[in-house]
Amino acid sequence: MIDRYNETMESEFLPLIKSTMANNQRKSGGHFYTVPSDRAYPYQWLWDSCWHALIYSYYQPELAEKEIETLLTKQWENGMVPHVIYWERDHDVYPVDWGVDTNTTTLIQPPVIAYTALRIFEKTSNTDWLQRIFPKLVKWHEYLARERQLPNRNIYGIINPDESGEDNSPRFDIALDLPPIHDVEENQKKRFALFDVHKQNAFKANQGTHEHFWVEDVPFNIFTLESVRSLSRIAEILGDQTKSDQLLQQADQTAEDLRRYCFSDGVFLSAMGPSQPLIEVDTWAHFAPLFAGLYSPEEASELIDKYFNSPRHFSTPFSIPTVSQSDEAYAPTEPDFGQPWQHPHWRGPIWMVVNWCVYQGLKRYGFNEEAAKLKTSTEELIRKSGMREYYHPETGQGMGADRFTWAGLILDMN
Ligand code: GLC
């Protein structure tokens, strides 16, 4: 079986990736999982685990399967999959009283589990595994459709910036009532205060907490949409055509509503519900819909000319910044504050998952030159600075946590 993975094992980075992943592997109560960074992030995170599984699928797919199964062990009764599992609590990192005794947080993260599961299955053909996780994935997506949508709007909302995975992105400034330039500690305080709001609302996302913070974030919706499509395909593989059709219809409705409510002047912008203006900041989120094929080919070409290749916006010595250089909020340097988990910085630095996602989108549309450039830049960053949490788009300097796993996604940029 292992022979089938040999061709991808030639990556120059494989030894580094394998040793970083091995260093970050943990076992607790018989469950296998991987932490994103050994010192800075000593727990299991939702979308990180999906990226880990995708990385493992290239050289040890049985670990990919285990990582996903462990993630699903703490699913709530209502279907929610929490964004962090505190398998072993380190009281110096993320010491929050979430108000539950589940050893988990009460928030979510971009729900890329079904997407990743399908990608793993494409390598393993392990139908038993798919069958085992399928009911949990269905329940998870039922939760999202039930508790993360407003009436008559087939788009998904988040109740805290952290749920986007991009904790302090400027896409959330307006909803947090913060100016484009502000202190990182102030940002953290506002996000943490929302944890308590959710607790006070008995964890009812769209029936209470949403009155305090509700953003229909573009990348979050894109990741969800692709996952619903993947789940539809999984249902089909498992012979449940009715479920498969229903899920596909659900995905189509989301795609339609994203265009209806969020498309403006050539890009998709995040929204704050039906009665608020769209959020006008220039972040990498403009490229996220390429991943799900939501732009027409003409719109995509314009987007690439206007934003991707433009030195005013996203063309920097190293690619690609999370925020456009011309946006007021652009701040590519690491904040001087606390420990890495207190300042994950999404206001300009490069993050590997963004490079990976945009790369997939560029390939989907056949922008091969841009995709190759992005891949080369990603490789240069790893050569220059190793596997770091994020990187400076002008100098390539590594920042934030070290021995951070996400650069392993280079294996899937092929
Ligand atoms: C930071 C990132 C988030 C990630 C977590 C663990 O909080 O912003 O996306 O999941 O670290 O790596």
Coordinates of C-alpha atoms and ligand atoms in Angstrom, one line a residue:
M1 CA 0.0 0.0 0.0
I2 CA 2.8 2.4 0.9
D3 CA 4.2 2.2 -2.6
R4 CA 1.3 4.3 -3.9
Y5 CA 2.5 7.3 -1.9
N6 CA 6.2 7.1 -3.0
E7 CA 5.9 9.6 -5.9
T8 CA 4.9 12.4 -3.5
M9 CA 7.6 11.3 -1.0
E10 CA 10.2 13.0 -3.2
S11 CA 9.5 16.4 -1.8
E12 CA 12.6 18.1 -0.6
F13 CA 10.7 19.1 2.5
L14 CA 9.4 15.7 3.5
P15 CA 12.1 14.9 6.1
L16 CA 11.5 18.3 7.8
I17 CA 7.7 17.8 7.7
K18 CA 7.9 14.3 9.0
S19 CA 10.1 15.2 11.9
T20 CA 7.9 18.2 12.9
M21 CA 4.8 16.1 12.7
A22 CA 6.4 13.3 14.7
N23 CA 7.5 15.8 17.3
N24 CA 4.0 17.1 17.7
Q25 CA 2.2 13.8 17.9
R26 CA 0.4 13.0 21.1
K27 CA -1.7 10.2 22.6
S28 CA -4.3 10.7 25.3
G29 CA -6.8 8.1 26.7
G30 CA -5.9 5.9 23.7
H31 CA -6.6 8.7 21.2
F32 CA -4.0 9.8 18.7
Y33 CA -3.8 13.5 17.7
T34 CA -1.3 16.1 16.6
V35 CA -0.7 19.5 18.2
P36 CA 0.0 22.5 15.9
S37 CA 3.1 23.5 17.8
D38 CA 4.5 21.7 20.8
R39 CA 5.0 24.7 23.1
A40 CA 2.6 27.4 21.8
Y41 CA -0.4 25.3 20.9
P42 CA -0.5 22.1 23.0
Y43 CA -4.1 21.0 22.2
Q44 CA -6.1 19.6 19.3
W45 CA -7.6 22.2 17.1
L46 CA -10.4 21.6 14.6
W47 CA -9.1 22.9 11.3
D48 CA -5.4 22.3 12.2
S49 CA -6.3 18.6 12.6
C50 CA -7.8 18.6 9.1
W51 CA -4.6 20.1 7.7
H52 CA -2.6 17.5 9.7
A53 CA -4.8 14.7 8.2
L54 CA -4.2 16.0 4.7
I55 CA -0.5 16.1 5.3
Y56 CA -0.5 12.5 6.7
S57 CA -2.5 11.3 3.7
Y58 CA 0.7 11.8 1.7
Y59 CA 2.9 9.4 3.7
Q60 CA 1.0 7.7 6.5
P61 CA -2.7 7.7 5.7
E62 CA -3.6 5.6 8.7
L63 CA -2.6 8.5 10.9
A64 CA -4.8 10.8 8.8
E65 CA -7.8 8.5 9.6
K66 CA -7.0 8.5 13.3
E67 CA -6.5 12.2 13.6
I68 CA -10.0 12.8 12.1
E69 CA -11.6 10.1 14.3
T70 CA -10.1 11.6 17.4
L71 CA -11.4 15.0 16.5
L72 CA -14.9 13.6 16.2
T73 CA -14.9 11.9 19.7
K74 CA -15.8 15.2 21.4
Q75 CA -18.7 16.1 19.2
W76 CA -21.6 17.5 21.2
E77 CA -25.0 16.0 21.5
N78 CA -26.3 18.8 19.2
G79 CA -23.8 18.0 16.5
M80 CA -21.3 20.7 17.2
V81 CA -17.6 19.8 16.8
P82 CA -15.7 22.1 19.2
H83 CA -12.7 24.0 17.9
V84 CA -10.3 23.0 20.7
I85 CA -10.0 19.8 22.7
Y86 CA -8.0 20.1 25.8
W87 CA -6.8 16.5 26.0
E88 CA -4.1 17.5 28.5
R89 CA -4.6 20.9 30.0
D90 CA -1.6 23.3 30.2
H91 CA -2.8 26.1 32.5
D92 CA -0.6 28.7 30.8
V93 CA -2.2 28.4 27.4
Y94 CA -5.7 29.5 26.5
P95 CA -6.8 29.4 30.2
V96 CA -10.5 30.1 29.6
D97 CA -13.5 29.0 31.7
W98 CA -15.8 28.0 28.9
G99 CA -18.6 27.0 31.3
V100 CA -18.8 23.4 30.2
D101 CA -17.3 20.2 31.5
T102 CA -16.5 18.7 28.1
N103 CA -12.8 19.6 28.1
T104 CA -13.5 21.5 25.0
T105 CA -14.2 25.1 23.9
T106 CA -17.7 26.2 23.0
L107 CA -16.8 27.6 19.6
I108 CA -16.2 26.1 16.2
Q109 CA -13.7 26.6 13.3
P110 CA -14.0 26.4 9.5
P111 CA -15.7 23.0 9.1
V112 CA -13.3 21.3 6.6
I113 CA -13.7 17.8 8.1
A114 CA -15.8 16.3 5.3
Y115 CA -13.6 18.0 2.6
T116 CA -10.5 16.4 4.2
A117 CA -12.3 13.0 4.7
L118 CA -13.0 12.8 1.0
R119 CA -9.4 13.7 0.1
I120 CA -8.1 11.0 2.5
F121 CA -10.6 8.5 1.0
E122 CA -9.4 9.3 -2.5
K123 CA -6.0 7.9 -1.4
T124 CA -7.0 5.0 0.8
S125 CA -10.4 3.8 -0.7
N126 CA -11.2 2.7 2.9
T127 CA -15.0 2.6 2.8
D128 CA -15.3 1.2 6.4
W129 CA -13.6 4.3 7.8
L130 CA -15.9 6.5 5.7
Q131 CA -18.9 4.6 6.9
R132 CA -17.8 5.0 10.5
I133 CA -17.5 8.8 10.4
F134 CA -20.4 9.5 8.0
P135 CA -23.2 9.8 10.6
K136 CA -21.1 12.2 12.7
L137 CA -20.4 14.4 9.6
V138 CA -24.1 14.5 8.8
K139 CA -24.9 15.5 12.3
W140 CA -22.2 18.2 12.2
H141 CA -23.6 19.7 9.0
E142 CA -27.1 19.6 10.4
Y143 CA -25.9 21.6 13.3
L144 CA -24.3 24.2 11.0
A145 CA -27.4 24.5 8.8
R146 CA -29.7 24.7 11.9
E147 CA -27.7 27.0 14.3
R148 CA -25.4 28.9 12.0
Q149 CA -27.9 30.4 9.5
L150 CA -30.4 33.3 9.9
P151 CA -33.9 32.7 8.5
N152 CA -34.1 32.6 4.7
R153 CA -30.4 33.1 4.3
N154 CA -28.4 30.0 3.2
I155 CA -25.1 31.4 4.4
Y156 CA -23.3 30.6 7.6
G157 CA -22.5 33.0 10.4
I158 CA -19.8 32.9 13.1
I159 CA -20.2 34.3 16.6
N160 CA -16.6 35.1 17.3
P161 CA -13.6 36.0 15.1
D162 CA -11.8 33.0 16.4
E163 CA -14.3 30.8 14.6
S164 CA -13.0 31.9 11.3
G165 CA -9.5 30.6 12.3
E166 CA -8.2 34.2 11.6
D167 CA -8.6 35.5 15.1
N168 CA -7.7 39.2 14.6
S169 CA -8.4 39.6 10.9
P170 CA -9.5 43.2 10.0
R171 CA -12.7 41.6 8.5
F172 CA -13.9 41.6 12.1
D173 CA -13.0 45.1 13.2
I174 CA -16.3 46.7 12.5
A175 CA -18.3 43.9 14.2
L176 CA -16.0 44.3 17.2
D177 CA -16.3 48.1 17.0
L178 CA -12.5 48.6 16.6
P179 CA -10.7 51.0 14.3
P180 CA -8.3 49.7 11.5
I181 CA -5.3 50.3 13.7
H182 CA -5.6 49.2 17.3
D183 CA -3.8 47.4 20.1
V184 CA -3.6 43.6 19.9
E185 CA -4.5 43.3 23.6
E186 CA -7.6 45.3 23.1
N187 CA -8.6 43.0 20.2
Q188 CA -8.0 40.0 22.4
K189 CA -10.1 41.4 25.3
K190 CA -13.1 42.0 23.0
R191 CA -12.9 38.4 21.6
F192 CA -12.6 36.9 25.0
A193 CA -15.6 39.0 26.3
L194 CA -17.6 37.3 23.6
F195 CA -16.8 33.8 25.1
D196 CA -18.8 34.9 28.1
V197 CA -21.6 36.2 26.1
H198 CA -22.0 32.8 24.5
K199 CA -22.0 31.2 27.9
Q200 CA -24.7 33.6 29.1
N201 CA -26.8 32.7 26.1
A202 CA -26.6 29.0 26.9
F203 CA -24.5 28.4 23.7
K204 CA -27.4 29.3 21.4
A205 CA -25.6 30.7 18.4
N206 CA -28.3 32.1 16.2
Q207 CA -30.8 32.7 19.0
G208 CA -28.9 35.0 21.3
T209 CA -25.2 35.2 20.9
H210 CA -25.6 36.5 17.3
E211 CA -27.0 39.7 18.6
H212 CA -23.6 40.6 19.9
F213 CA -21.5 39.3 17.0
W214 CA -22.5 37.8 13.7
V215 CA -20.3 37.7 10.6
E216 CA -21.1 35.8 7.5
D217 CA -17.5 35.4 6.7
V218 CA -16.5 34.6 3.1
P219 CA -13.7 32.1 3.7
F220 CA -15.7 30.3 6.4
N221 CA -18.6 30.0 3.9
I222 CA -16.3 28.8 1.1
F223 CA -14.8 26.1 3.3
T224 CA -18.3 25.0 4.5
L225 CA -19.7 25.0 1.0
E226 CA -16.8 22.8 -0.3
S227 CA -17.3 20.5 2.7
V228 CA -21.1 20.1 2.0
R229 CA -20.2 19.2 -1.6
S230 CA -17.7 16.7 -0.3
L231 CA -20.3 15.2 2.1
S232 CA -22.7 14.9 -0.8
R233 CA -20.0 12.9 -2.7
I234 CA -19.3 10.8 0.4
A235 CA -23.1 10.0 0.7
E236 CA -23.0 8.9 -3.0
I237 CA -20.0 6.7 -2.5
L238 CA -21.8 5.1 0.4
G239 CA -24.9 4.5 -1.7
D240 CA -27.2 7.1 -0.1
Q241 CA -28.3 9.0 -3.2
T242 CA -31.2 10.8 -1.5
K243 CA -28.9 12.4 1.1
S244 CA -26.3 13.1 -1.6
D245 CA -28.9 15.0 -3.7
Q246 CA -30.2 16.9 -0.7
L247 CA -26.7 18.0 0.3
L248 CA -25.8 19.1 -3.2
Q249 CA -29.0 21.2 -3.3
Q250 CA -28.0 22.8 0.0
A251 CA -24.6 23.7 -1.4
D252 CA -26.1 25.2 -4.5
Q253 CA -28.4 27.4 -2.3
T254 CA -25.3 28.6 -0.4
A255 CA -23.5 29.5 -3.6
E256 CA -26.6 31.4 -4.9
D257 CA -27.0 33.3 -1.6
L258 CA -23.3 34.2 -1.5
R259 CA -23.7 35.8 -4.9
R260 CA -27.0 37.4 -4.0
Y261 CA -25.9 38.9 -0.7
C262 CA -22.2 39.2 -0.7
F263 CA -21.0 39.9 -4.3
S264 CA -20.1 43.6 -4.8
D265 CA -17.9 45.3 -7.4
G266 CA -16.1 42.1 -8.6
V267 CA -15.4 40.5 -5.2
F268 CA -17.3 38.6 -2.5
L269 CA -17.4 40.6 0.8
S270 CA -18.3 39.3 4.2
A271 CA -21.6 40.4 5.7
M272 CA -23.2 41.0 9.1
G273 CA -26.7 39.8 8.4
P274 CA -29.4 41.4 6.3
S275 CA -29.6 44.9 7.7
Q276 CA -25.9 45.9 7.7
P277 CA -23.6 47.1 4.9
L278 CA -21.0 44.6 3.6
I279 CA -17.6 44.7 5.2
E280 CA -15.3 46.6 2.9
V281 CA -11.7 45.5 3.7
D282 CA -9.2 44.1 1.2
T283 CA -8.0 40.7 2.6
W284 CA -7.0 37.4 1.0
A285 CA -10.7 36.5 1.3
H286 CA -11.2 38.0 -2.2
F287 CA -9.4 34.9 -3.5
A288 CA -11.1 32.3 -1.3
P289 CA -14.1 31.9 -3.7
L290 CA -11.7 30.6 -6.4
F291 CA -11.4 27.5 -4.2
A292 CA -15.1 26.7 -4.6
G293 CA -15.4 28.0 -8.2
L294 CA -17.7 30.9 -7.4
Y295 CA -16.3 33.4 -9.8
S296 CA -17.0 33.3 -13.6
P297 CA -13.7 32.9 -15.6
E298 CA -13.9 36.6 -16.6
E299 CA -14.4 37.7 -13.0
A300 CA -11.5 35.6 -11.9
S301 CA -9.2 37.1 -14.6
E302 CA -10.1 40.6 -13.5
L303 CA -9.6 39.6 -9.9
I304 CA -6.1 38.3 -10.6
D305 CA -5.1 41.4 -12.5
K306 CA -6.6 43.8 -10.1
Y307 CA -5.5 42.2 -6.8
F308 CA -3.2 39.2 -7.1
N309 CA -0.7 40.6 -9.5
S310 CA -0.9 44.1 -8.3
P311 CA 2.0 45.6 -6.2
R312 CA -0.5 47.9 -4.6
H313 CA -2.4 44.9 -3.2
F314 CA -1.1 41.4 -2.9
S315 CA 2.1 41.2 -4.9
T316 CA 4.9 41.4 -2.3
P317 CA 8.4 39.9 -2.3
F318 CA 7.0 36.8 -0.6
S319 CA 3.5 35.7 -1.3
I320 CA 0.8 36.2 -0.3
P321 CA 0.0 38.7 2.5
T322 CA -3.3 38.0 4.3
V323 CA -4.2 41.7 4.0
S324 CA -3.7 44.0 1.0
Q325 CA -0.8 46.4 1.3
S326 CA -3.1 49.3 0.5
D327 CA -5.5 48.5 3.2
E328 CA -5.3 50.7 6.3
A329 CA -5.1 47.7 8.5
Y330 CA -2.0 46.2 6.8
A331 CA 0.5 45.5 9.6
P332 CA 2.9 42.7 8.6
T333 CA 5.1 42.7 11.7
E334 CA 4.7 40.4 14.7
P335 CA 3.0 42.2 17.7
D336 CA 5.2 42.7 20.7
F337 CA 2.8 41.1 23.3
G338 CA 2.6 38.0 25.4
Q339 CA 3.0 34.4 24.2
P340 CA 2.3 33.3 20.5
W341 CA -1.2 32.0 21.3
Q342 CA -2.1 35.5 22.5
H343 CA -1.2 37.2 19.2
P344 CA -1.9 35.0 16.2
H345 CA -1.5 37.8 13.6
W346 CA -3.8 37.9 10.6
R347 CA -3.3 41.5 9.6
G348 CA -0.7 41.1 6.9
P349 CA 1.6 38.2 7.5
I350 CA 1.6 35.1 5.3
W351 CA -0.2 32.0 6.6
M352 CA 0.4 28.6 4.9
V353 CA -3.2 27.6 4.8
V354 CA -4.0 30.7 2.9
N355 CA -1.3 29.9 0.3
W356 CA -2.6 26.4 0.1
C357 CA -6.2 27.5 -0.4
V358 CA -5.4 30.2 -3.0
Y359 CA -3.1 27.7 -4.8
Q360 CA -6.0 25.2 -5.1
G361 CA -8.2 28.0 -6.4
L362 CA -5.7 29.2 -9.0
K363 CA -5.2 25.7 -10.3
R364 CA -9.0 25.2 -10.5
Y365 CA -9.2 28.1 -12.9
G366 CA -6.0 27.2 -14.8
F367 CA -4.0 30.2 -13.6
N368 CA -0.9 28.0 -13.8
E369 CA 1.7 30.8 -13.9
E370 CA 0.3 32.4 -10.8
A371 CA 0.0 29.0 -9.0
A372 CA 3.6 28.2 -9.9
K373 CA 4.8 31.6 -8.5
L374 CA 2.9 31.0 -5.3
K375 CA 4.3 27.6 -4.9
T376 CA 7.9 28.8 -5.4
S377 CA 7.4 31.6 -2.9
T378 CA 6.0 29.1 -0.4
E379 CA 9.0 26.9 -0.9
E380 CA 11.4 29.8 -0.4
L381 CA 9.7 30.7 2.8
I382 CA 10.2 27.2 4.2
R383 CA 13.8 27.1 3.0
K384 CA 14.6 30.5 4.5
S385 CA 12.6 30.3 7.8
G386 CA 11.5 26.7 8.4
M387 CA 8.0 25.7 9.6
R388 CA 6.7 28.7 11.4
E389 CA 3.2 29.9 12.3
Y390 CA 3.4 32.9 9.9
Y391 CA 5.9 34.9 7.8
H392 CA 6.7 38.5 6.9
P393 CA 5.6 39.2 3.3
E394 CA 8.4 41.6 2.7
T395 CA 11.4 39.8 4.2
G396 CA 10.2 36.2 4.5
Q397 CA 11.1 36.2 8.2
G398 CA 9.4 33.5 10.3
M399 CA 7.2 34.7 13.1
G400 CA 4.9 33.4 15.9
A401 CA 5.1 29.8 17.0
D402 CA 7.9 27.5 15.8
R403 CA 7.8 23.8 14.8
F404 CA 4.3 24.8 13.5
T405 CA 2.7 22.1 11.3
W406 CA 0.9 24.0 8.5
A407 CA 3.9 24.4 6.1
G408 CA 3.4 20.6 5.6
L409 CA 0.6 21.6 3.2
I410 CA 3.3 22.2 0.6
L411 CA 2.9 18.4 0.0
D412 CA -0.6 19.1 -1.3
M413 CA 0.5 22.0 -3.6
N414 CA 1.3 19.8 -6.6
Ligands
GLC1 C1 -4.2 30.4 16.1 C2 -4.8 30.5 14.7 C3 -5.8 29.5 14.5 C4 -5.3 28.1 14.8 C5 -4.7 28.1 16.2 C6 -3.9 26.8 16.5 O1 -5.2 30.7 17.1 O2 -5.2 31.8 14.5 O3 -6.3 29.5 13.2 O4 -6.2 27.2 14.6 O5 -3.7 29.1 16.4 O6 -2.9 26.6 15.5

